Amino acid sequence: MELLSVIRRWHRRDHLPIREIERRTGLSRNTIRKYLRAESIEPRFQVPERPSRLDPFADKLRGWLVLEAARSRKNRRTARRLYEDLVALGYDGSYGRVAAFIRQWKHEQHQARQTTGRGVFVPLCFQPGEAFQFDWGEDWAVIADRRVKLQVAHTKLSFSRAFILRAYPLQTHEMLFDALTEAFRVLGGVPRRGIFDNMKTAVDRIGSGKARQVNLRFMALASHYLFEPTFCNPAAGWEKGQIEKTVQDARRQIWQDLPAFPDLGALNAWLEARCLDRWERLRHAGLPCSVSEVHASERPHLMVPGRPFDGFVEQTKRVSPTCLIQFEGNRYSVPASFANRPVSLRVYPDKLRIIAEG
């Protein structure tokens, strides 16, 4: 998945020839052309989890390796000796699997030693079109005569400081995808890199150092718009300090004089107009001109987005005998011919789409 995204960025954004991509990746030219021609930006297959015969002994072997690492080099057990000790405990797998486990464990320990105790620094100065920063905030508004709490998506270009706000009821996948799609439309293009915190809609699991298990649908979004996602260290908000300040400034400068709105669409249209007006009034922090003027100079460095990302979240539902499906406490009807059959439900920020038989 990540390799496919990198190949697309190299060819379409950096304009590298296929021969150079072949040299960098070791893939054949036919394989690279197949990836570039494919309309799909997500893998269509699932790799099944194959249990290993070593799994029941993994914790035991890991404990042995910790003990061996504390001994002198001459007194440590070799990989072959550890394998024989596991066989004595009932392990009936191959020696190669044990050796691969030991190599991986040593590599992880080496990586931990390289990163522990060392500072990680993020540049505070950015080139035009280099990066954008994203974060969520919470604010209140009056919608249809009711005061409701909203989740506000903040997106900001790191060089020009141009920003856009968009409000949603929740911080779900489909809301995030819509927020970034609308942000790229207003900002006029897509930078090379996006800086995020470790939100659950983007990161499934946080590893050691900068290692992240990125959500597949979020990776599909990044591959579609050809930007490289970068994630901050946990509890390190200063690594995207520009957007953190924007969340605070917007609460004082935009949300305090918020009028009432008939619906969420009217609120977002008002927020967009307010942000564009603020670009004209705000002076850039590092240059002697307005944010709007700096944004005009940065816009040629942004990649113009193509068709919008189809940002839905898909769920499988089984139609009830009464021809209904249920989603978040509500029931929706489908044609009677699909009763007692599975259908696909695609969830968008403002609509539901039910798919069956293509």
GROMACS .gro file of C-alpha atoms in nm:
model
  358
    1MET     CA    1   0.000   0.000   0.000
    2GLU     CA    2   0.271   0.254   0.100
    3LEU     CA    3   0.495   0.149  -0.192
    4LEU     CA    4   0.208   0.209  -0.436
    5SER     CA    5   0.158   0.557  -0.290
    6VAL     CA    6   0.531   0.636  -0.315
    7ILE     CA    7   0.547   0.519  -0.679
    8ARG     CA    8   0.249   0.740  -0.766
    9ARG     CA    9   0.411   1.043  -0.598
   10TRP     CA   10   0.748   0.987  -0.769
   11HIS     CA   11   0.593   0.958  -1.115
   12ARG     CA   12   0.306   1.210  -1.104
   13ARG     CA   13   0.440   1.473  -0.866
   14ASP     CA   14   0.819   1.444  -0.902
   15HIS     CA   15   0.802   1.338  -1.271
   16LEU     CA   16   1.057   1.060  -1.232
   17PRO     CA   17   1.089   0.829  -1.535
   18ILE     CA   18   0.989   0.466  -1.500
   19ARG     CA   19   1.352   0.358  -1.544
   20GLU     CA   20   1.455   0.556  -1.235
   21ILE     CA   21   1.163   0.414  -1.032
   22GLU     CA   22   1.271   0.066  -1.145
   23ARG     CA   23   1.624   0.135  -1.016
   24ARG     CA   24   1.498   0.263  -0.679
   25THR     CA   25   1.243  -0.009  -0.609
   26GLY     CA   26   1.382  -0.315  -0.786
   27LEU     CA   27   1.040  -0.376  -0.946
   28SER     CA   28   1.004  -0.455  -1.315
   29ARG     CA   29   0.886  -0.185  -1.554
   30ASN     CA   30   0.570  -0.382  -1.636
   31THR     CA   31   0.480  -0.397  -1.266
   32ILE     CA   32   0.540  -0.023  -1.225
   33ARG     CA   33   0.328   0.056  -1.533
   34LYS     CA   34   0.051  -0.168  -1.397
   35TYR     CA   35   0.052   0.025  -1.067
   36LEU     CA   36   0.043   0.360  -1.246
   37ARG     CA   37  -0.238   0.257  -1.483
   38ALA     CA   38  -0.452   0.111  -1.205
   39GLU     CA   39  -0.745   0.331  -1.108
   40SER     CA   40  -0.752   0.170  -0.764
   41ILE     CA   41  -0.549   0.335  -0.487
   42GLU     CA   42  -0.627   0.064  -0.234
   43PRO     CA   43  -0.531  -0.302  -0.232
   44ARG     CA   44  -0.820  -0.527  -0.333
   45PHE     CA   45  -0.700  -0.825  -0.134
   46GLN     CA   46  -0.661  -0.923   0.228
   47VAL     CA   47  -0.362  -1.116   0.349
   48PRO     CA   48  -0.490  -1.387   0.586
   49GLU     CA   49  -0.324  -1.418   0.922
   50ARG     CA   50  -0.128  -1.740   0.914
   51PRO     CA   51  -0.047  -1.877   1.259
   52SER     CA   52   0.313  -1.983   1.314
   53ARG     CA   53   0.423  -2.286   1.511
   54LEU     CA   54   0.649  -2.049   1.701
   55ASP     CA   55   0.361  -1.834   1.832
   56PRO     CA   56   0.301  -2.039   2.152
   57PHE     CA   57   0.674  -2.012   2.234
   58ALA     CA   58   0.726  -1.647   2.132
   59ASP     CA   59   0.703  -1.501   2.484
   60LYS     CA   60   0.938  -1.770   2.617
   61LEU     CA   61   1.194  -1.703   2.345
   62ARG     CA   62   1.166  -1.328   2.394
   63GLY     CA   63   1.238  -1.369   2.766
   64TRP     CA   64   1.541  -1.584   2.691
   65LEU     CA   65   1.676  -1.319   2.454
   66VAL     CA   66   1.646  -1.052   2.723
   67LEU     CA   67   1.841  -1.270   2.965
   68GLU     CA   68   2.106  -1.355   2.704
   69ALA     CA   69   2.156  -0.988   2.620
   70ALA     CA   70   2.254  -0.921   2.984
   71ARG     CA   71   2.527  -1.189   2.974
   72SER     CA   72   2.879  -1.151   2.840
   73ARG     CA   73   2.920  -1.229   2.471
   74LYS     CA   74   3.115  -1.551   2.534
   75ASN     CA   75   2.846  -1.695   2.764
   76ARG     CA   76   2.545  -1.628   2.544
   77ARG     CA   77   2.352  -1.913   2.387
   78THR     CA   78   2.362  -1.924   2.009
   79ALA     CA   79   2.051  -1.923   1.794
   80ARG     CA   80   2.102  -2.295   1.730
   81ARG     CA   81   2.117  -2.364   2.104
   82LEU     CA   82   1.800  -2.162   2.166
   83TYR     CA   83   1.629  -2.359   1.890
   84GLU     CA   84   1.731  -2.691   2.053
   85ASP     CA   85   1.599  -2.571   2.390
   86LEU     CA   86   1.266  -2.483   2.228
   87VAL     CA   87   1.249  -2.827   2.068
   88ALA     CA   88   1.294  -2.974   2.413
   89LEU     CA   89   0.986  -2.779   2.522
   90GLY     CA   90   0.777  -2.917   2.236
   91TYR     CA   91   0.844  -2.680   1.945
   92ASP     CA   92   0.818  -2.871   1.616
   93GLY     CA   93   0.887  -2.591   1.367
   94SER     CA   94   1.196  -2.507   1.164
   95TYR     CA   95   1.522  -2.353   1.278
   96GLY     CA   96   1.489  -2.082   1.013
   97ARG     CA   97   1.173  -1.945   1.176
   98VAL     CA   98   1.351  -1.918   1.511
   99ALA     CA   99   1.653  -1.748   1.351
  100ALA     CA  100   1.424  -1.497   1.174
  101PHE     CA  101   1.249  -1.418   1.504
  102ILE     CA  102   1.586  -1.356   1.672
  103ARG     CA  103   1.703  -1.127   1.390
  104GLN     CA  104   1.383  -0.924   1.411
  105TRP     CA  105   1.414  -0.895   1.790
  106LYS     CA  106   1.774  -0.773   1.764
  107HIS     CA  107   1.674  -0.521   1.496
  108GLU     CA  108   1.397  -0.380   1.719
  109GLN     CA  109   1.640  -0.349   2.010
  110HIS     CA  110   1.890  -0.170   1.790
  111GLN     CA  111   1.622   0.073   1.668
  112ALA     CA  112   1.515   0.142   2.027
  113ARG     CA  113   1.875   0.222   2.128
  114GLN     CA  114   1.911   0.456   1.831
  115THR     CA  115   1.599   0.657   1.917
  116THR     CA  116   1.587   0.654   2.299
  117GLY     CA  117   1.731   0.965   2.459
  118ARG     CA  118   1.778   1.151   2.133
  119GLY     CA  119   1.589   1.469   2.052
  120VAL     CA  120   1.355   1.484   1.754
  121PHE     CA  121   1.335   1.820   1.583
  122VAL     CA  122   1.074   1.945   1.336
  123PRO     CA  123   1.169   2.249   1.125
  124LEU     CA  124   0.969   2.563   1.200
  125CYS     CA  125   1.048   2.716   0.859
  126PHE     CA  126   0.886   2.568   0.550
  127GLN     CA  127   0.929   2.607   0.176
  128PRO     CA  128   0.634   2.701  -0.049
  129GLY     CA  129   0.413   2.400  -0.111
  130GLU     CA  130   0.609   2.185   0.135
  131ALA     CA  131   0.355   2.101   0.404
  132PHE     CA  132   0.018   2.158   0.565
  133GLN     CA  133  -0.094   2.096   0.923
  134PHE     CA  134  -0.426   1.954   1.042
  135ASP     CA  135  -0.603   1.936   1.376
  136TRP     CA  136  -0.947   1.911   1.532
  137GLY     CA  137  -1.105   2.155   1.776
  138GLU     CA  138  -1.437   2.176   1.964
  139ASP     CA  139  -1.673   2.473   1.953
  140TRP     CA  140  -2.042   2.553   1.998
  141ALA     CA  141  -2.291   2.703   1.752
  142VAL     CA  142  -2.665   2.761   1.722
  143ILE     CA  143  -2.801   2.537   1.445
  144ALA     CA  144  -3.178   2.530   1.375
  145ASP     CA  145  -3.246   2.712   1.706
  146ARG     CA  146  -3.044   2.458   1.907
  147ARG     CA  147  -2.705   2.511   2.068
  148VAL     CA  148  -2.489   2.215   1.960
  149LYS     CA  149  -2.129   2.113   2.013
  150LEU     CA  150  -1.935   2.075   1.689
  151GLN     CA  151  -1.604   1.921   1.587
  152VAL     CA  152  -1.412   2.176   1.380
  153ALA     CA  153  -1.148   2.067   1.128
  154HIS     CA  154  -0.859   2.316   1.098
  155THR     CA  155  -0.625   2.292   0.796
  156LYS     CA  156  -0.335   2.534   0.747
  157LEU     CA  157  -0.058   2.577   0.489
  158SER     CA  158   0.273   2.588   0.674
  159PHE     CA  159   0.441   2.845   0.447
  160SER     CA  160   0.173   3.104   0.372
  161ARG     CA  161  -0.027   3.041   0.694
  162ALA     CA  162  -0.352   3.034   0.491
  163PHE     CA  163  -0.612   2.834   0.684
  164ILE     CA  164  -0.964   2.698   0.649
  165LEU     CA  165  -1.219   2.584   0.909
  166ARG     CA  166  -1.504   2.336   0.858
  167ALA     CA  167  -1.753   2.211   1.119
  168TYR     CA  168  -1.890   1.857   1.159
  169PRO     CA  169  -2.096   1.672   1.420
  170LEU     CA  170  -1.828   1.402   1.479
  171GLN     CA  171  -1.460   1.321   1.421
  172THR     CA  172  -1.523   1.015   1.205
  173HIS     CA  173  -1.346   0.890   0.893
  174GLU     CA  174  -1.601   1.028   0.650
  175MET     CA  175  -1.590   1.372   0.822
  176LEU     CA  176  -1.208   1.377   0.806
  177PHE     CA  177  -1.205   1.284   0.435
  178ASP     CA  178  -1.459   1.554   0.353
  179ALA     CA  179  -1.270   1.814   0.558
  180LEU     CA  180  -0.942   1.754   0.372
  181THR     CA  181  -1.114   1.742   0.032
  182GLU     CA  182  -1.282   2.077   0.097
  183ALA     CA  183  -0.961   2.224   0.240
  184PHE     CA  184  -0.762   2.138  -0.074
  185ARG     CA  185  -1.037   2.299  -0.283
  186VAL     CA  186  -1.027   2.625  -0.086
  187LEU     CA  187  -0.647   2.634  -0.050
  188GLY     CA  188  -0.605   2.577  -0.422
  189GLY     CA  189  -0.394   2.262  -0.417
  190VAL     CA  190  -0.216   1.993  -0.221
  191PRO     CA  191   0.128   2.034  -0.055
  192ARG     CA  192   0.387   1.758  -0.060
  193ARG     CA  193   0.343   1.661   0.306
  194GLY     CA  194   0.073   1.662   0.573
  195ILE     CA  195   0.146   1.691   0.947
  196PHE     CA  196  -0.106   1.524   1.181
  197ASP     CA  197  -0.132   1.408   1.539
  198ASN     CA  198  -0.203   1.042   1.612
  199MET     CA  199  -0.581   1.060   1.568
  200LYS     CA  200  -0.766   0.729   1.560
  201THR     CA  201  -0.908   0.798   1.215
  202ALA     CA  202  -0.553   0.798   1.072
  203VAL     CA  203  -0.337   0.578   1.299
  204ASP     CA  204  -0.442   0.227   1.399
  205ARG     CA  205  -0.138   0.162   1.619
  206ILE     CA  206   0.158   0.367   1.744
  207GLY     CA  207   0.492   0.186   1.728
  208SER     CA  208   0.832   0.278   1.865
  209GLY     CA  209   0.982   0.607   1.748
  210LYS     CA  210   0.810   0.727   1.432
  211ALA     CA  211   0.669   0.385   1.338
  212ARG     CA  212   0.294   0.398   1.275
  213GLN     CA  213   0.039   0.148   1.150
  214VAL     CA  214  -0.163   0.381   0.928
  215ASN     CA  215  -0.532   0.322   0.869
  216LEU     CA  216  -0.589   0.180   0.519
  217ARG     CA  217  -0.868   0.423   0.425
  218PHE     CA  218  -0.659   0.720   0.539
  219MET     CA  219  -0.363   0.585   0.339
  220ALA     CA  220  -0.595   0.561   0.039
  221LEU     CA  221  -0.679   0.931   0.082
  222ALA     CA  222  -0.308   1.023   0.099
  223SER     CA  223  -0.235   0.811  -0.208
  224HIS     CA  224  -0.522   0.974  -0.397
  225TYR     CA  225  -0.403   1.329  -0.326
  226LEU     CA  226  -0.033   1.230  -0.343
  227PHE     CA  227   0.084   1.379  -0.014
  228GLU     CA  228   0.308   1.211   0.242
  229PRO     CA  229   0.149   1.185   0.589
  230THR     CA  230   0.375   1.270   0.885
  231PHE     CA  231   0.267   1.203   1.244
  232CYS     CA  232   0.383   1.386   1.556
  233ASN     CA  233   0.520   1.214   1.863
  234PRO     CA  234   0.253   1.145   2.130
  235ALA     CA  235   0.178   1.447   2.352
  236ALA     CA  236   0.405   1.669   2.139
  237GLY     CA  237   0.170   1.937   2.011
  238TRP     CA  238   0.459   2.180   1.952
  239GLU     CA  239   0.558   1.974   1.648
  240LYS     CA  240   0.258   2.130   1.469
  241GLY     CA  241   0.249   2.454   1.664
  242GLN     CA  242   0.103   2.663   1.380
  243ILE     CA  243  -0.226   2.475   1.371
  244GLU     CA  244  -0.243   2.455   1.751
  245LYS     CA  245  -0.229   2.836   1.760
  246THR     CA  246  -0.489   2.860   1.482
  247VAL     CA  247  -0.736   2.660   1.691
  248GLN     CA  248  -0.692   2.907   1.978
  249ASP     CA  249  -0.701   3.219   1.758
  250ALA     CA  250  -1.013   3.103   1.570
  251ARG     CA  251  -1.200   3.060   1.897
  252ARG     CA  252  -1.132   3.425   1.986
  253GLN     CA  253  -1.150   3.588   1.643
  254ILE     CA  254  -1.419   3.390   1.457
  255TRP     CA  255  -1.641   3.190   1.691
  256GLN     CA  256  -1.719   3.464   1.945
  257ASP     CA  257  -1.941   3.664   1.706
  258LEU     CA  258  -2.103   3.359   1.546
  259PRO     CA  259  -2.465   3.415   1.431
  260ALA     CA  260  -2.736   3.147   1.424
  261PHE     CA  261  -2.766   2.923   1.117
  262PRO     CA  262  -3.047   2.712   0.970
  263ASP     CA  263  -2.819   2.414   0.901
  264LEU     CA  264  -2.458   2.297   0.902
  265GLY     CA  265  -2.408   2.381   0.534
  266ALA     CA  266  -2.486   2.748   0.598
  267LEU     CA  267  -2.240   2.752   0.889
  268ASN     CA  268  -1.960   2.606   0.676
  269ALA     CA  269  -2.025   2.856   0.396
  270TRP     CA  270  -2.002   3.137   0.654
  271LEU     CA  271  -1.679   2.993   0.799
  272GLU     CA  272  -1.521   2.974   0.453
  273ALA     CA  273  -1.605   3.337   0.381
  274ARG     CA  274  -1.470   3.445   0.722
  275CYS     CA  275  -1.142   3.259   0.667
  276LEU     CA  276  -1.089   3.421   0.326
  277ASP     CA  277  -1.159   3.761   0.484
  278ARG     CA  278  -0.904   3.690   0.761
  279TRP     CA  279  -0.640   3.610   0.497
  280GLU     CA  280  -0.673   3.966   0.369
  281ARG     CA  281  -0.653   4.126   0.713
  282LEU     CA  282  -0.383   3.917   0.881
  283ARG     CA  283  -0.017   4.009   0.841
  284HIS     CA  284   0.214   3.717   0.774
  285ALA     CA  285   0.431   3.628   1.075
  286GLY     CA  286   0.757   3.614   0.877
  287LEU     CA  287   0.704   3.831   0.567
  288PRO     CA  288   0.605   4.198   0.525
  289CYS     CA  289   0.271   4.132   0.355
  290SER     CA  290  -0.067   3.975   0.417
  291VAL     CA  291  -0.144   3.604   0.438
  292SER     CA  292  -0.347   3.636   0.118
  293GLU     CA  293  -0.051   3.779  -0.075
  294VAL     CA  294   0.185   3.506   0.047
  295HIS     CA  295  -0.076   3.243  -0.039
  296ALA     CA  296  -0.093   3.378  -0.394
  297SER     CA  297   0.283   3.324  -0.426
  298GLU     CA  298   0.262   2.972  -0.277
  299ARG     CA  299  -0.029   2.852  -0.489
  300PRO     CA  300   0.183   2.771  -0.802
  301HIS     CA  301   0.388   2.532  -0.583
  302LEU     CA  302   0.079   2.329  -0.485
  303MET     CA  303  -0.037   2.029  -0.685
  304VAL     CA  304  -0.380   2.090  -0.832
  305PRO     CA  305  -0.612   1.812  -0.706
  306GLY     CA  306  -0.795   1.600  -0.961
  307ARG     CA  307  -1.131   1.441  -0.898
  308PRO     CA  308  -1.242   1.453  -0.532
  309PHE     CA  309  -1.169   1.150  -0.316
  310ASP     CA  310  -1.475   0.927  -0.269
  311GLY     CA  311  -1.456   0.951   0.109
  312PHE     CA  312  -1.705   0.695   0.232
  313VAL     CA  313  -1.682   0.435   0.508
  314GLU     CA  314  -1.824   0.100   0.399
  315GLN     CA  315  -2.015  -0.142   0.620
  316THR     CA  316  -2.189  -0.471   0.541
  317LYS     CA  317  -2.551  -0.489   0.653
  318ARG     CA  318  -2.806  -0.771   0.636
  319VAL     CA  319  -3.156  -0.666   0.531
  320SER     CA  320  -3.425  -0.768   0.779
  321PRO     CA  321  -3.735  -0.969   0.678
  322THR     CA  322  -3.924  -0.636   0.688
  323CYS     CA  323  -3.687  -0.490   0.423
  324LEU     CA  324  -3.498  -0.260   0.662
  325ILE     CA  325  -3.137  -0.200   0.758
  326GLN     CA  326  -3.026  -0.031   1.079
  327PHE     CA  327  -2.755   0.233   1.123
  328GLU     CA  328  -2.686   0.436   1.440
  329GLY     CA  329  -3.032   0.369   1.584
  330ASN     CA  330  -3.223   0.455   1.266
  331ARG     CA  331  -3.387   0.219   1.018
  332TYR     CA  332  -3.382   0.263   0.641
  333SER     CA  333  -3.588   0.076   0.385
  334VAL     CA  334  -3.456  -0.106   0.079
  335PRO     CA  335  -3.642  -0.280  -0.208
  336ALA     CA  336  -3.825  -0.595  -0.101
  337SER     CA  337  -3.620  -0.813  -0.337
  338PHE     CA  338  -3.318  -0.772  -0.104
  339ALA     CA  339  -3.490  -0.898   0.213
  340ASN     CA  340  -3.271  -1.134   0.418
  341ARG     CA  341  -2.970  -1.060   0.194
  342PRO     CA  342  -2.645  -0.870   0.261
  343VAL     CA  343  -2.597  -0.522   0.115
  344SER     CA  344  -2.316  -0.269   0.134
  345LEU     CA  345  -2.376   0.059   0.321
  346ARG     CA  346  -2.151   0.352   0.229
  347VAL     CA  347  -2.153   0.628   0.490
  348TYR     CA  348  -2.083   0.988   0.380
  349PRO     CA  349  -2.088   1.300   0.599
  350ASP     CA  350  -2.430   1.406   0.469
  351LYS     CA  351  -2.584   1.093   0.313
  352LEU     CA  352  -2.604   0.716   0.310
  353ARG     CA  353  -2.569   0.511  -0.009
  354ILE     CA  354  -2.680   0.147  -0.021
  355ILE     CA  355  -2.506  -0.072  -0.280
  356ALA     CA  356  -2.620  -0.418  -0.392
  357GLU     CA  357  -2.521  -0.631  -0.691
  358GLY     CA  358  -2.300  -0.352  -0.820
   0.00000   0.00000   0.00000
